[in-house]
Amino acid sequence: MRKEERHKLIMREINLHNKVLSADLSTLLNISDDTVRRDLKELAESGKVLKVHGGAASKSFVAPFNLQNEVYALAEKKKIAEKALKLIKNDMVILTEGGTTILELAKMIPKNLKATFFTVSPQAAITLSEHSNLEVITIGGKLGKNANLHTGTSVINQLADLKVDLCLLGANAFSVEEGLTDMDWEIVQVIKAIVNASRKVAVLAIAEKLNTSQRIRICPINKINYLITELPPESTYLANFQNDDLKLL
């Protein structure tokens, strides 16, 4: 495989899953670890990705407020955010994590909506706080620099004391067989606690992230109440997700 093709595939994986591990890229592309390291070094030096321990991350995921960072599939994420707004009602208590789709949703919330938002994302909190009728509460802890989410035992303990109406989650990977999955152990523990603290769970994901999986399971599909994509619910691409317990939006 030529270097240009490898770089294109690596960028797709990073844009799709926000972060990739060198070992996974080596397996996926059937190339040596040294080749992966060289490719990631070149992509980082050209300003396309950020090198992180064990792999690389999307620049828009690590620093979504930087206007120079291009958000992958922005039009699709805005469409998903618009759909997700239908779930939010006055006086609800809502729990969110971070990610570019959640930030797009936060920007779109109507000015007259009154609700309480808990979040483990400093950036989501800042965006939500621009709405004067929202009460915004940040659940603090150790800040994961490669995801800009609060993680750790203190966050999980605080979440254990909550029971909210709805949580809104971005997705790294989501499939019928594996459910919601991710690759970062600390983030997975926080998202598990978010799911457990919520009466209803909505996953917001571009269609490219469906039918994919990562190393660590967050929860099985039967824990998810809503799946929101840019596709119409009747799309044949979503046929595997059609069941009585999961509402497609």
Short mmCIF file of N, CA and C in Angstrom, two decimals, residues 83-170:
data_model
loop_
_atom_site.label_atom_id
_atom_site.label_comp_id
_atom_site.label_asym_id
_atom_site.label_seq_id
_atom_site.Cartn_x
_atom_site.Cartn_y
_atom_site.Cartn_z
N LYS A 83 -32.07 16.86 15.52
CA LYS A 83 -32.99 15.79 15.89
C LYS A 83 -33.02 15.58 17.41
N ALA A 84 -31.84 15.64 18.02
CA ALA A 84 -31.75 15.40 19.46
C ALA A 84 -32.50 16.44 20.27
N LEU A 85 -32.63 17.65 19.73
CA LEU A 85 -33.35 18.71 20.44
C LEU A 85 -34.80 18.32 20.73
N LYS A 86 -35.36 17.45 19.90
CA LYS A 86 -36.75 17.03 20.09
C LYS A 86 -36.96 16.28 21.40
N LEU A 87 -35.88 15.73 21.95
CA LEU A 87 -35.98 14.96 23.19
C LEU A 87 -35.94 15.86 24.43
N ILE A 88 -35.50 17.09 24.26
CA ILE A 88 -35.28 17.97 25.40
C ILE A 88 -36.51 18.83 25.65
N LYS A 89 -37.04 18.74 26.87
CA LYS A 89 -38.23 19.49 27.25
C LYS A 89 -37.92 20.40 28.43
N ASN A 90 -38.79 21.39 28.62
CA ASN A 90 -38.64 22.29 29.76
C ASN A 90 -38.59 21.52 31.08
N ASP A 91 -37.74 22.00 31.96
CA ASP A 91 -37.60 21.48 33.34
C ASP A 91 -36.98 20.09 33.42
N MET A 92 -36.44 19.60 32.33
CA MET A 92 -35.74 18.32 32.38
C MET A 92 -34.38 18.49 33.05
N VAL A 93 -33.89 17.37 33.59
CA VAL A 93 -32.52 17.30 34.10
C VAL A 93 -31.76 16.37 33.16
N ILE A 94 -30.70 16.90 32.55
CA ILE A 94 -30.01 16.22 31.46
C ILE A 94 -28.53 16.09 31.80
N LEU A 95 -27.95 14.98 31.38
CA LEU A 95 -26.54 14.70 31.64
C LEU A 95 -25.84 14.48 30.31
N THR A 96 -24.69 15.15 30.11
CA THR A 96 -23.97 14.99 28.85
C THR A 96 -22.49 14.75 29.11
N GLU A 97 -21.83 14.16 28.11
CA GLU A 97 -20.37 14.17 28.10
C GLU A 97 -19.95 15.21 27.08
N GLY A 98 -18.83 15.00 26.37
CA GLY A 98 -18.37 16.02 25.44
C GLY A 98 -18.41 15.53 24.01
N GLY A 99 -17.53 16.04 23.19
CA GLY A 99 -17.49 15.65 21.79
C GLY A 99 -18.12 16.70 20.90
N THR A 100 -17.77 16.66 19.63
CA THR A 100 -18.18 17.71 18.71
C THR A 100 -19.68 17.72 18.43
N THR A 101 -20.34 16.55 18.43
CA THR A 101 -21.78 16.53 18.19
C THR A 101 -22.52 17.14 19.38
N ILE A 102 -22.06 16.84 20.59
CA ILE A 102 -22.68 17.42 21.79
C ILE A 102 -22.50 18.94 21.79
N LEU A 103 -21.35 19.42 21.35
CA LEU A 103 -21.13 20.87 21.30
C LEU A 103 -22.06 21.53 20.28
N GLU A 104 -22.30 20.88 19.15
CA GLU A 104 -23.23 21.42 18.17
C GLU A 104 -24.64 21.49 18.77
N LEU A 105 -25.02 20.47 19.52
CA LEU A 105 -26.32 20.47 20.18
C LEU A 105 -26.42 21.62 21.19
N ALA A 106 -25.36 21.81 21.96
CA ALA A 106 -25.36 22.87 22.98
C ALA A 106 -25.56 24.24 22.34
N LYS A 107 -25.00 24.44 21.17
CA LYS A 107 -25.14 25.73 20.48
C LYS A 107 -26.57 25.97 20.01
N MET A 108 -27.32 24.88 19.72
CA MET A 108 -28.65 25.00 19.12
C MET A 108 -29.79 25.11 20.12
N ILE A 109 -29.54 24.93 21.39
CA ILE A 109 -30.62 24.92 22.37
C ILE A 109 -31.37 26.25 22.34
N PRO A 110 -32.69 26.21 22.25
CA PRO A 110 -33.47 27.46 22.20
C PRO A 110 -33.24 28.33 23.44
N LYS A 111 -33.24 29.63 23.23
CA LYS A 111 -32.95 30.56 24.32
C LYS A 111 -34.01 30.51 25.42
N ASN A 112 -35.24 30.11 25.06
CA ASN A 112 -36.32 30.10 26.06
C ASN A 112 -36.44 28.77 26.80
N LEU A 113 -35.59 27.80 26.47
CA LEU A 113 -35.67 26.50 27.16
C LEU A 113 -35.11 26.62 28.58
N LYS A 114 -35.85 26.09 29.52
CA LYS A 114 -35.40 26.06 30.91
C LYS A 114 -35.12 24.60 31.30
N ALA A 115 -33.90 24.32 31.64
CA ALA A 115 -33.52 22.96 32.00
C ALA A 115 -32.23 23.00 32.82
N THR A 116 -31.92 21.85 33.44
CA THR A 116 -30.68 21.71 34.19
C THR A 116 -29.79 20.72 33.47
N PHE A 117 -28.55 21.12 33.22
CA PHE A 117 -27.59 20.25 32.56
C PHE A 117 -26.43 19.95 33.50
N PHE A 118 -26.16 18.68 33.70
CA PHE A 118 -24.92 18.22 34.33
C PHE A 118 -24.00 17.76 33.21
N THR A 119 -22.70 18.05 33.32
CA THR A 119 -21.77 17.61 32.29
C THR A 119 -20.40 17.34 32.88
N VAL A 120 -19.70 16.39 32.28
CA VAL A 120 -18.31 16.09 32.65
C VAL A 120 -17.34 16.76 31.69
N SER A 121 -17.85 17.59 30.80
CA SER A 121 -17.03 18.25 29.79
C SER A 121 -16.95 19.75 30.06
N PRO A 122 -15.77 20.29 30.35
CA PRO A 122 -15.64 21.74 30.54
C PRO A 122 -16.09 22.53 29.32
N GLN A 123 -15.81 22.03 28.13
CA GLN A 123 -16.17 22.76 26.92
C GLN A 123 -17.69 22.75 26.70
N ALA A 124 -18.33 21.62 26.99
CA ALA A 124 -19.79 21.59 26.90
C ALA A 124 -20.40 22.55 27.92
N ALA A 125 -19.82 22.60 29.12
CA ALA A 125 -20.33 23.50 30.17
C ALA A 125 -20.24 24.95 29.72
N ILE A 126 -19.12 25.33 29.13
CA ILE A 126 -18.94 26.71 28.67
C ILE A 126 -19.96 27.06 27.59
N THR A 127 -20.17 26.16 26.64
CA THR A 127 -21.12 26.42 25.56
C THR A 127 -22.55 26.48 26.10
N LEU A 128 -22.90 25.57 27.00
CA LEU A 128 -24.24 25.57 27.58
C LEU A 128 -24.49 26.83 28.42
N SER A 129 -23.45 27.31 29.08
CA SER A 129 -23.61 28.46 29.97
C SER A 129 -23.95 29.74 29.24
N GLU A 130 -23.82 29.75 27.92
CA GLU A 130 -24.18 30.93 27.13
C GLU A 130 -25.70 31.11 27.07
N HIS A 131 -26.44 30.09 27.48
CA HIS A 131 -27.91 30.17 27.51
C HIS A 131 -28.36 30.56 28.91
N SER A 132 -28.95 31.73 29.04
CA SER A 132 -29.26 32.29 30.37
C SER A 132 -30.30 31.50 31.14
N ASN A 133 -31.15 30.74 30.46
CA ASN A 133 -32.21 30.00 31.14
C ASN A 133 -31.80 28.59 31.56
N LEU A 134 -30.57 28.21 31.26
CA LEU A 134 -30.09 26.88 31.64
C LEU A 134 -29.28 26.96 32.93
N GLU A 135 -29.51 26.00 33.81
CA GLU A 135 -28.61 25.83 34.95
C GLU A 135 -27.60 24.77 34.55
N VAL A 136 -26.32 25.11 34.66
CA VAL A 136 -25.26 24.23 34.21
C VAL A 136 -24.37 23.86 35.39
N ILE A 137 -24.21 22.56 35.61
CA ILE A 137 -23.41 22.06 36.72
C ILE A 137 -22.33 21.14 36.16
N THR A 138 -21.08 21.49 36.43
CA THR A 138 -19.96 20.67 35.96
C THR A 138 -19.57 19.66 37.03
N ILE A 139 -19.45 18.42 36.62
CA ILE A 139 -18.98 17.37 37.52
C ILE A 139 -17.48 17.27 37.34
N GLY A 140 -16.74 17.68 38.37
CA GLY A 140 -15.30 17.85 38.23
C GLY A 140 -14.49 16.65 38.68
N GLY A 141 -13.28 16.61 38.18
CA GLY A 141 -12.33 15.56 38.53
C GLY A 141 -11.06 15.79 37.75
N LYS A 142 -10.29 14.74 37.54
CA LYS A 142 -9.08 14.85 36.74
C LYS A 142 -9.45 15.11 35.29
N LEU A 143 -8.79 16.08 34.67
CA LEU A 143 -9.10 16.41 33.29
C LEU A 143 -8.26 15.57 32.35
N GLY A 144 -8.94 14.74 31.55
CA GLY A 144 -8.24 13.96 30.54
C GLY A 144 -7.88 14.86 29.37
N LYS A 145 -6.61 15.13 29.19
CA LYS A 145 -6.19 16.14 28.22
C LYS A 145 -6.44 15.74 26.78
N ASN A 146 -6.49 14.45 26.51
CA ASN A 146 -6.71 14.02 25.13
C ASN A 146 -8.18 13.89 24.77
N ALA A 147 -9.07 14.12 25.74
CA ALA A 147 -10.50 14.06 25.45
C ALA A 147 -11.24 15.24 26.06
N ASN A 148 -10.56 16.01 26.92
CA ASN A 148 -11.18 17.14 27.61
C ASN A 148 -12.46 16.74 28.34
N LEU A 149 -12.38 15.63 29.05
CA LEU A 149 -13.46 15.18 29.93
C LEU A 149 -12.89 14.97 31.32
N HIS A 150 -13.72 15.21 32.33
CA HIS A 150 -13.31 14.91 33.69
C HIS A 150 -13.48 13.41 33.94
N THR A 151 -12.45 12.79 34.49
CA THR A 151 -12.48 11.35 34.76
C THR A 151 -12.02 11.10 36.19
N GLY A 152 -12.06 9.86 36.60
CA GLY A 152 -11.55 9.48 37.91
C GLY A 152 -12.64 9.13 38.91
N THR A 153 -12.19 8.66 40.06
CA THR A 153 -13.11 8.16 41.09
C THR A 153 -14.07 9.23 41.58
N SER A 154 -13.60 10.45 41.74
CA SER A 154 -14.47 11.51 42.25
C SER A 154 -15.64 11.78 41.30
N VAL A 155 -15.39 11.72 39.99
CA VAL A 155 -16.46 11.91 39.01
C VAL A 155 -17.47 10.78 39.10
N ILE A 156 -16.97 9.55 39.17
CA ILE A 156 -17.87 8.38 39.24
C ILE A 156 -18.71 8.41 40.51
N ASN A 157 -18.11 8.83 41.62
CA ASN A 157 -18.86 8.93 42.88
C ASN A 157 -19.95 9.99 42.80
N GLN A 158 -19.65 11.13 42.18
CA GLN A 158 -20.66 12.17 42.03
C GLN A 158 -21.81 11.70 41.14
N LEU A 159 -21.48 11.00 40.07
CA LEU A 159 -22.51 10.50 39.17
C LEU A 159 -23.40 9.47 39.85
N ALA A 160 -22.85 8.72 40.80
CA ALA A 160 -23.63 7.70 41.50
C ALA A 160 -24.76 8.31 42.31
N ASP A 161 -24.65 9.58 42.65
CA ASP A 161 -25.69 10.26 43.43
C ASP A 161 -26.76 10.89 42.57
N LEU A 162 -26.65 10.76 41.25
CA LEU A 162 -27.60 11.40 40.33
C LEU A 162 -28.60 10.39 39.78
N LYS A 163 -29.78 10.89 39.42
CA LYS A 163 -30.73 10.15 38.59
C LYS A 163 -31.43 11.19 37.72
N VAL A 164 -30.95 11.31 36.48
CA VAL A 164 -31.43 12.35 35.58
C VAL A 164 -32.47 11.80 34.61
N ASP A 165 -33.17 12.71 33.94
CA ASP A 165 -34.22 12.30 32.99
C ASP A 165 -33.63 11.69 31.72
N LEU A 166 -32.52 12.28 31.27
CA LEU A 166 -31.98 11.89 29.96
C LEU A 166 -30.49 12.14 29.93
N CYS A 167 -29.73 11.23 29.32
CA CYS A 167 -28.33 11.53 29.02
C CYS A 167 -28.13 11.51 27.51
N LEU A 168 -27.25 12.39 27.07
CA LEU A 168 -26.91 12.52 25.65
C LEU A 168 -25.46 12.14 25.48
N LEU A 169 -25.21 11.11 24.69
CA LEU A 169 -23.86 10.58 24.53
C LEU A 169 -23.44 10.59 23.08
N GLY A 170 -22.24 11.09 22.82
CA GLY A 170 -21.62 10.83 21.54
C GLY A 170 -21.16 9.38 21.53
#
